[in-house]
mmCIF file of C-alpha atoms in Angstrom:
data_model
loop_
_atom_site.group_PDB
_atom_site.id
_atom_site.type_symbol
_atom_site.label_atom_id
_atom_site.label_comp_id
_atom_site.label_asym_id
_atom_site.label_seq_id
_atom_site.Cartn_x
_atom_site.Cartn_y
_atom_site.Cartn_z
ATOM 1 C CA ARG A 914 -141.685 174.232 -151.852
ATOM 2 C CA MET A 915 -143.501 172.667 -148.610
ATOM 3 C CA GLN A 916 -143.571 174.958 -145.544
ATOM 4 C CA ALA A 917 -141.645 172.833 -143.065
ATOM 5 C CA SER A 918 -138.832 172.763 -145.470
ATOM 6 C CA GLN A 919 -137.928 175.894 -144.881
ATOM 7 C CA VAL A 920 -136.300 177.692 -141.855
ATOM 8 C CA GLY A 921 -135.606 181.337 -140.853
ATOM 9 C CA HIS A 922 -132.603 183.217 -140.067
ATOM 10 C CA GLY A 923 -130.262 182.214 -137.160
ATOM 11 C CA GLN A 924 -131.993 178.802 -137.385
ATOM 12 C CA PRO A 925 -129.973 175.219 -138.493
ATOM 13 C CA LEU A 926 -130.419 173.882 -141.763
ATOM 14 C CA VAL A 927 -130.845 170.002 -142.032
ATOM 15 C CA LYS A 928 -128.522 167.736 -143.814
ATOM 16 C CA PRO A 929 -130.611 164.806 -144.872
ATOM 17 C CA LYS A 930 -129.390 161.531 -143.489
ATOM 18 C CA GLU A 931 -130.794 159.721 -146.617
ATOM 19 C CA SER A 932 -128.155 161.638 -148.721
ATOM 20 C CA GLU A 933 -124.646 163.376 -148.594
ATOM 21 C CA LYS A 934 -125.852 165.946 -151.689
ATOM 22 C CA LEU A 935 -127.189 168.829 -150.143
ATOM 23 C CA ASP A 936 -126.394 171.835 -152.120
ATOM 24 C CA TRP A 937 -126.348 175.800 -151.918
ATOM 25 C CA GLU A 938 -128.392 177.518 -153.847
ATOM 26 C CA GLY A 939 -128.743 181.443 -152.884
ATOM 27 C CA GLU A 940 -131.615 183.951 -153.946
ATOM 28 C CA LEU A 941 -133.472 186.291 -154.235
ATOM 29 C CA ALA A 942 -137.212 185.799 -153.240
ATOM 30 C CA VAL A 943 -140.091 187.950 -153.619
ATOM 31 C CA ILE A 944 -143.179 188.154 -151.529
ATOM 32 C CA ILE A 945 -146.626 188.663 -152.719
ATOM 33 C CA GLY A 946 -148.498 191.252 -150.958
ATOM 34 C CA ARG A 947 -151.578 191.571 -153.570
ATOM 35 C CA GLY A 948 -153.100 188.227 -155.069
ATOM 36 C CA GLY A 949 -154.682 187.516 -158.295
ATOM 37 C CA ARG A 950 -154.720 185.245 -161.419
ATOM 38 C CA ARG A 951 -153.709 186.063 -164.725
ATOM 39 C CA ILE A 952 -151.626 189.129 -164.032
ATOM 40 C CA ALA A 953 -150.129 190.912 -167.127
ATOM 41 C CA ARG A 954 -146.395 191.762 -167.047
ATOM 42 C CA GLU A 955 -147.086 195.847 -166.830
ATOM 43 C CA LYS A 956 -148.993 194.875 -163.552
ATOM 44 C CA ALA A 957 -147.463 192.662 -161.884
ATOM 45 C CA MET A 958 -144.884 194.535 -159.796
ATOM 46 C CA GLY A 959 -147.652 196.100 -158.301
ATOM 47 C CA HIS A 960 -148.309 192.685 -156.902
ATOM 48 C CA VAL A 961 -145.071 192.899 -154.705
ATOM 49 C CA ALA A 962 -144.825 193.376 -151.120
ATOM 50 C CA GLY A 963 -141.190 193.339 -150.920
ATOM 51 C CA TYR A 964 -137.662 190.823 -151.251
ATOM 52 C CA ALA A 965 -135.803 188.931 -148.842
ATOM 53 C CA CYS A 966 -132.904 186.670 -148.805
ATOM 54 C CA TYR A 967 -133.476 182.461 -149.778
ATOM 55 C CA HIS A 968 -131.172 180.034 -149.600
ATOM 56 C CA ASP A 969 -132.947 177.131 -151.936
ATOM 57 C CA GLY A 970 -130.710 174.249 -150.336
ATOM 58 C CA SER A 971 -131.362 171.142 -152.646
ATOM 59 C CA VAL A 972 -130.759 167.721 -152.388
ATOM 60 C CA ARG A 973 -129.010 166.822 -155.611
ATOM 61 C CA ASP A 974 -129.637 162.731 -155.919
ATOM 62 C CA PHE A 975 -133.561 163.237 -155.107
ATOM 63 C CA GLN A 976 -133.654 166.129 -157.379
ATOM 64 C CA ARG A 977 -132.763 163.608 -159.972
ATOM 65 C CA HIS A 978 -134.712 160.679 -159.094
ATOM 66 C CA THR A 979 -137.691 162.075 -161.289
ATOM 67 C CA THR A 980 -138.492 164.421 -164.255
ATOM 68 C CA GLN A 981 -139.489 167.313 -161.582
ATOM 69 C CA PHE A 982 -137.668 168.400 -158.990
ATOM 70 C CA THR A 983 -139.524 168.173 -156.201
ATOM 71 C CA PRO A 984 -138.323 166.021 -153.869
ATOM 72 C CA GLY A 985 -134.815 167.161 -153.919
ATOM 73 C CA LYS A 986 -136.420 170.862 -153.264
ATOM 74 C CA ASN A 987 -138.773 169.910 -150.128
ATOM 75 C CA PHE A 988 -135.933 167.783 -147.432
ATOM 76 C CA ALA A 989 -137.327 169.120 -143.959
ATOM 77 C CA GLY A 990 -135.028 172.116 -142.710
ATOM 78 C CA THR A 991 -133.222 172.546 -146.166
ATOM 79 C CA GLY A 992 -134.122 176.021 -147.298
ATOM 80 C CA GLY A 993 -133.208 179.389 -145.592
ATOM 81 C CA PHE A 994 -135.623 182.411 -145.314
ATOM 82 C CA GLY A 995 -135.017 186.070 -144.251
ATOM 83 C CA PRO A 996 -133.453 187.590 -142.378
ATOM 84 C CA TRP A 997 -136.444 189.630 -142.853
ATOM 85 C CA MET A 998 -138.862 191.254 -145.630
ATOM 86 C CA VAL A 999 -137.654 194.844 -147.080
ATOM 87 C CA THR A 1000 -140.636 196.263 -148.874
ATOM 88 C CA ALA A 1001 -141.016 196.713 -152.586
ATOM 89 C CA ASP A 1002 -140.859 200.564 -151.968
ATOM 90 C CA GLU A 1003 -137.163 200.530 -150.856
ATOM 91 C CA ILE A 1004 -136.408 198.374 -154.025
ATOM 92 C CA PRO A 1005 -138.254 200.336 -156.303
ATOM 93 C CA ASP A 1006 -136.266 198.461 -159.303
ATOM 94 C CA PRO A 1007 -135.137 194.864 -158.795
ATOM 95 C CA SER A 1008 -133.908 194.223 -162.108
ATOM 96 C CA ASP A 1009 -130.105 194.436 -161.258
ATOM 97 C CA ILE A 1010 -129.284 194.221 -157.768
ATOM 98 C CA ASP A 1011 -126.366 192.177 -156.268
ATOM 99 C CA MET A 1012 -126.365 188.522 -155.103
ATOM 100 C CA LYS A 1013 -124.097 186.505 -152.761
ATOM 101 C CA LEU A 1014 -123.291 183.238 -151.143
ATOM 102 C CA TRP A 1015 -120.686 182.293 -148.585
ATOM 103 C CA VAL A 1016 -119.836 179.190 -147.394
ATOM 104 C CA ASN A 1017 -117.437 179.051 -144.529
ATOM 105 C CA GLY A 1018 -116.343 182.571 -145.615
ATOM 106 C CA ASP A 1019 -115.641 181.405 -149.046
ATOM 107 C CA LEU A 1020 -117.488 183.235 -152.093
ATOM 108 C CA LYS A 1021 -119.075 180.599 -154.233
ATOM 109 C CA GLN A 1022 -121.558 182.608 -155.527
ATOM 110 C CA HIS A 1023 -121.723 186.318 -156.889
ATOM 111 C CA ASP A 1024 -124.447 187.443 -159.852
ATOM 112 C CA SER A 1025 -126.541 190.016 -160.605
ATOM 113 C CA THR A 1026 -130.375 189.367 -161.281
ATOM 114 C CA LYS A 1027 -130.503 190.992 -164.683
ATOM 115 C CA ASN A 1028 -129.012 187.512 -165.068
ATOM 116 C CA LEU A 1029 -132.195 185.947 -164.722
ATOM 117 C CA ILE A 1030 -133.609 183.737 -167.073
ATOM 118 C CA VAL A 1031 -137.064 185.142 -166.747
ATOM 119 C CA ASP A 1032 -136.907 188.594 -164.803
ATOM 120 C CA ILE A 1033 -139.421 188.952 -161.959
ATOM 121 C CA PRO A 1034 -142.308 190.266 -163.766
ATOM 122 C CA GLY A 1035 -142.217 187.661 -166.178
ATOM 123 C CA MET A 1036 -142.527 185.104 -163.035
ATOM 124 C CA ILE A 1037 -145.456 186.662 -161.803
ATOM 125 C CA GLU A 1038 -147.356 186.501 -165.216
ATOM 126 C CA LEU A 1039 -146.221 183.005 -165.901
ATOM 127 C CA ILE A 1040 -147.075 181.707 -162.005
ATOM 128 C CA SER A 1041 -150.696 183.605 -162.338
ATOM 129 C CA ARG A 1042 -151.344 182.071 -165.749
ATOM 130 C CA VAL A 1043 -150.815 178.556 -164.218
ATOM 131 C CA ALA A 1044 -151.993 179.145 -160.852
ATOM 132 C CA THR A 1045 -153.262 181.766 -158.117
ATOM 133 C CA ILE A 1046 -151.218 183.450 -156.280
ATOM 134 C CA TYR A 1047 -152.059 185.203 -152.611
ATOM 135 C CA PRO A 1048 -150.677 187.704 -150.360
ATOM 136 C CA GLY A 1049 -147.877 186.224 -148.703
ATOM 137 C CA ASP A 1050 -146.996 183.591 -151.365
ATOM 138 C CA ILE A 1051 -142.958 183.224 -152.141
ATOM 139 C CA ILE A 1052 -141.752 183.355 -155.302
ATOM 140 C CA ALA A 1053 -137.342 181.751 -155.287
ATOM 141 C CA THR A 1054 -136.360 183.422 -158.430
ATOM 142 C CA GLY A 1055 -133.106 181.849 -159.787
ATOM 143 C CA THR A 1056 -129.853 181.362 -158.227
ATOM 144 C CA PRO A 1057 -126.647 181.726 -160.370
ATOM 145 C CA ALA A 1058 -123.767 179.779 -161.178
ATOM 146 C CA GLY A 1059 -121.246 178.293 -158.772
ATOM 147 C CA VAL A 1060 -123.501 175.707 -157.177
ATOM 148 C CA GLY A 1061 -121.866 172.697 -155.422
ATOM 149 C CA PHE A 1062 -122.409 169.644 -158.020
ATOM 150 C CA ALA A 1063 -121.103 171.933 -161.082
ATOM 151 C CA ARG A 1064 -117.824 171.934 -159.133
ATOM 152 C CA GLN A 1065 -114.850 170.108 -160.295
ATOM 153 C CA PRO A 1066 -114.673 167.716 -158.232
ATOM 154 C CA PRO A 1067 -118.605 168.519 -156.973
ATOM 155 C CA GLU A 1068 -118.788 170.033 -153.394
ATOM 156 C CA PHE A 1069 -121.604 169.538 -150.970
ATOM 157 C CA LEU A 1070 -122.530 171.072 -147.582
ATOM 158 C CA LYS A 1071 -121.328 169.104 -144.312
ATOM 159 C CA PRO A 1072 -122.624 169.399 -141.110
ATOM 160 C CA GLY A 1073 -120.916 172.658 -138.930
ATOM 161 C CA ASP A 1074 -121.205 174.625 -142.458
ATOM 162 C CA VAL A 1075 -121.738 178.368 -142.389
ATOM 163 C CA LEU A 1076 -123.916 179.606 -144.908
ATOM 164 C CA GLU A 1077 -124.371 183.464 -145.830
ATOM 165 C CA THR A 1078 -126.758 184.201 -148.359
ATOM 166 C CA GLU A 1079 -126.944 188.288 -149.093
ATOM 167 C CA VAL A 1080 -128.975 190.690 -151.542
ATOM 168 C CA GLU A 1081 -127.799 193.870 -152.055
ATOM 169 C CA GLY A 1082 -130.366 196.270 -150.502
ATOM 170 C CA VAL A 1083 -131.956 193.150 -148.287
ATOM 171 C CA GLY A 1084 -129.659 192.124 -145.729
ATOM 172 C CA CYS A 1085 -127.915 188.516 -145.127
ATOM 173 C CA LEU A 1086 -129.286 185.256 -144.288
ATOM 174 C CA LYS A 1087 -127.135 183.096 -142.096
ATOM 175 C CA ASN A 1088 -127.305 179.700 -141.446
ATOM 176 C CA VAL A 1089 -125.317 176.416 -139.934
ATOM 177 C CA VAL A 1090 -125.646 172.808 -141.402
ATOM 178 C CA GLY A 1091 -126.282 170.419 -138.992
ATOM 179 C CA GLY A 1092 -127.004 166.791 -139.055
ATOM 180 C CA ASP A 1093 -130.573 164.537 -139.127
ATOM 181 C CA ARG A 1094 -129.707 162.653 -135.888
ATOM 182 C CA GLN A 1095 -128.873 165.853 -133.950
ATOM 183 C CA GLY A 1096 -132.293 167.474 -134.980
ATOM 184 C CA GLY A 1097 -130.185 170.557 -137.032
ATOM 185 C CA GLY A 1098 -127.223 172.542 -136.485
ATOM 186 C CA ARG A 1099 -126.358 175.185 -133.840
ATOM 187 C CA GLU A 1100 -128.245 178.340 -133.299
ATOM 188 C CA LEU A 1101 -126.489 181.121 -134.297
ATOM 189 C CA THR A 1102 -124.794 183.590 -131.815
ATOM 190 C CA PRO A 1103 -126.827 186.944 -131.802
ATOM 191 C CA VAL A 1104 -123.202 188.557 -133.317
ATOM 192 C CA GLU A 1105 -123.118 185.476 -136.183
ATOM 193 C CA ARG A 1106 -126.566 186.562 -136.752
ATOM 194 C CA LEU A 1107 -125.647 189.863 -138.051
ATOM 195 C CA SER A 1108 -123.955 190.656 -141.440
ATOM 196 C CA PRO A 1109 -120.728 191.692 -142.271
ATOM 197 C CA ARG A 1110 -121.496 194.985 -142.702
ATOM 198 C CA GLN A 1111 -123.569 195.297 -139.511
ATOM 199 C CA ARG A 1112 -120.617 193.886 -137.640
ATOM 200 C CA GLU A 1113 -118.346 196.607 -138.817
ATOM 201 C CA ILE A 1114 -120.812 199.153 -138.225
ATOM 202 C CA LEU A 1115 -120.973 197.773 -134.821
ATOM 203 C CA GLN A 1116 -117.374 197.860 -134.466
ATOM 204 C CA LEU A 1117 -117.153 201.467 -135.281
ATOM 205 C CA ILE A 1118 -120.060 202.663 -132.999
ATOM 206 C CA ALA A 1119 -118.379 201.142 -130.146
ATOM 207 C CA GLU A 1120 -115.065 202.696 -130.999
ATOM 208 C CA GLY A 1121 -116.832 205.935 -130.495
ATOM 209 C CA HIS A 1122 -116.877 207.171 -134.303
ATOM 210 C CA SER A 1123 -119.269 209.487 -135.803
ATOM 211 C CA THR A 1124 -121.668 208.989 -138.120
ATOM 212 C CA LYS A 1125 -120.264 211.271 -140.453
ATOM 213 C CA GLU A 1126 -116.742 209.449 -139.714
ATOM 214 C CA MET A 1127 -118.570 206.120 -140.594
ATOM 215 C CA ALA A 1128 -119.925 207.153 -143.958
ATOM 216 C CA TYR A 1129 -116.504 208.433 -145.000
ATOM 217 C CA ARG A 1130 -114.547 205.129 -143.774
ATOM 218 C CA LEU A 1131 -117.224 202.791 -145.321
ATOM 219 C CA LYS A 1132 -118.119 204.655 -148.471
ATOM 220 C CA LEU A 1133 -121.981 205.087 -147.527
ATOM 221 C CA SER A 1134 -124.108 207.894 -147.143
ATOM 222 C CA ALA A 1135 -124.923 209.297 -143.460
ATOM 223 C CA LYS A 1136 -128.456 208.135 -144.452
ATOM 224 C CA THR A 1137 -127.548 204.594 -145.139
ATOM 225 C CA VAL A 1138 -125.426 204.581 -141.931
ATOM 226 C CA GLU A 1139 -128.215 205.490 -139.597
ATOM 227 C CA THR A 1140 -130.629 202.747 -141.560
ATOM 228 C CA HIS A 1141 -127.692 200.155 -140.259
ATOM 229 C CA ARG A 1142 -127.919 201.651 -137.191
ATOM 230 C CA ALA A 1143 -131.428 201.497 -136.610
ATOM 231 C CA GLN A 1144 -131.730 197.692 -138.169
ATOM 232 C CA LEU A 1145 -129.073 196.842 -135.645
ATOM 233 C CA MET A 1146 -131.021 198.122 -132.541
ATOM 234 C CA ALA A 1147 -133.887 196.583 -134.146
ATOM 235 C CA ARG A 1148 -132.690 192.944 -134.478
ATOM 236 C CA LEU A 1149 -130.564 192.760 -130.812
ATOM 237 C CA ASP A 1150 -133.664 194.414 -129.232
ATOM 238 C CA ILE A 1151 -131.160 197.559 -127.902
ATOM 239 C CA HIS A 1152 -132.613 200.963 -127.402
ATOM 240 C CA ASP A 1153 -129.534 203.355 -126.913
ATOM 241 C CA ILE A 1154 -126.090 203.614 -128.087
ATOM 242 C CA ALA A 1155 -124.580 202.966 -125.024
ATOM 243 C CA GLY A 1156 -126.129 199.963 -125.350
ATOM 244 C CA LEU A 1157 -124.788 198.759 -128.397
ATOM 245 C CA VAL A 1158 -121.225 199.978 -127.243
ATOM 246 C CA ARG A 1159 -121.613 197.191 -124.208
ATOM 247 C CA PHE A 1160 -122.746 194.782 -126.725
ATOM 248 C CA ALA A 1161 -119.946 194.703 -128.667
ATOM 249 C CA ILE A 1162 -117.295 194.870 -125.708
ATOM 250 C CA LYS A 1163 -119.099 191.453 -124.380
ATOM 251 C CA ALA A 1164 -118.960 190.265 -128.063
ATOM 252 C CA GLY A 1165 -114.704 190.862 -128.194
ATOM 253 C CA LEU A 1166 -115.657 193.571 -131.381
ATOM 254 C CA THR A 1167 -113.744 196.109 -129.784
ATOM 255 C CA HIS A 1168 -112.127 196.763 -126.026
ATOM 256 C CA PRO A 1169 -113.205 198.328 -123.038
ATOM 257 C CA SER A 1170 -110.303 200.662 -123.407
ATOM 258 C CA SER A 1171 -111.325 201.652 -127.175
#
């Protein structure tokens, strides 16, 4: 995909005025950290810097204009990428991780990377056979069943739709769809940029629950809860628990009396 066809976490996706068939595709993004050419499969994972969520938005009628998919994958602002990069050491084995995509809160796609047609080492081997890969290159690995055009009746995105693309161990990419004439959709609020899990943890923090209590209620380890809390602070640029509580109250996630 061309650079201008992508937007970041929380930024508006653009439904082009030329088409009514903008479709969703939730995917895992592989980010290259070390370049190379003709990389052997057994060495491929050593070239990976990390992972992110990817929404490979596709304009289906333009995708079918030629035998190549390039036009349908490159309308400005149709692809989402983010919300951050998780380094490869945090996901040592990406061969079986969960992927989900919601449209307006309705789960549309849910599958695992174990069902990719070509696994990640195979992709890197194949792509680097054709072209040199460079640090910073992104591989969109493929999408599960559940895309809009294959549904009966077909479904497509419209201005105002909210997309959430979640990859296990990475996070949740969120975007709102807007129309071309309006210059895109609205920006997400700080609360809307959070994943469902982050909102849940923020609410529990604001209600005064300890790390141990949150771990029990959410069925997570204490270390995972602490990681989520650190990510919350970094994303919201808040430096203490009291600040998180004030933010949650202001956002309506809890009440001053809680």
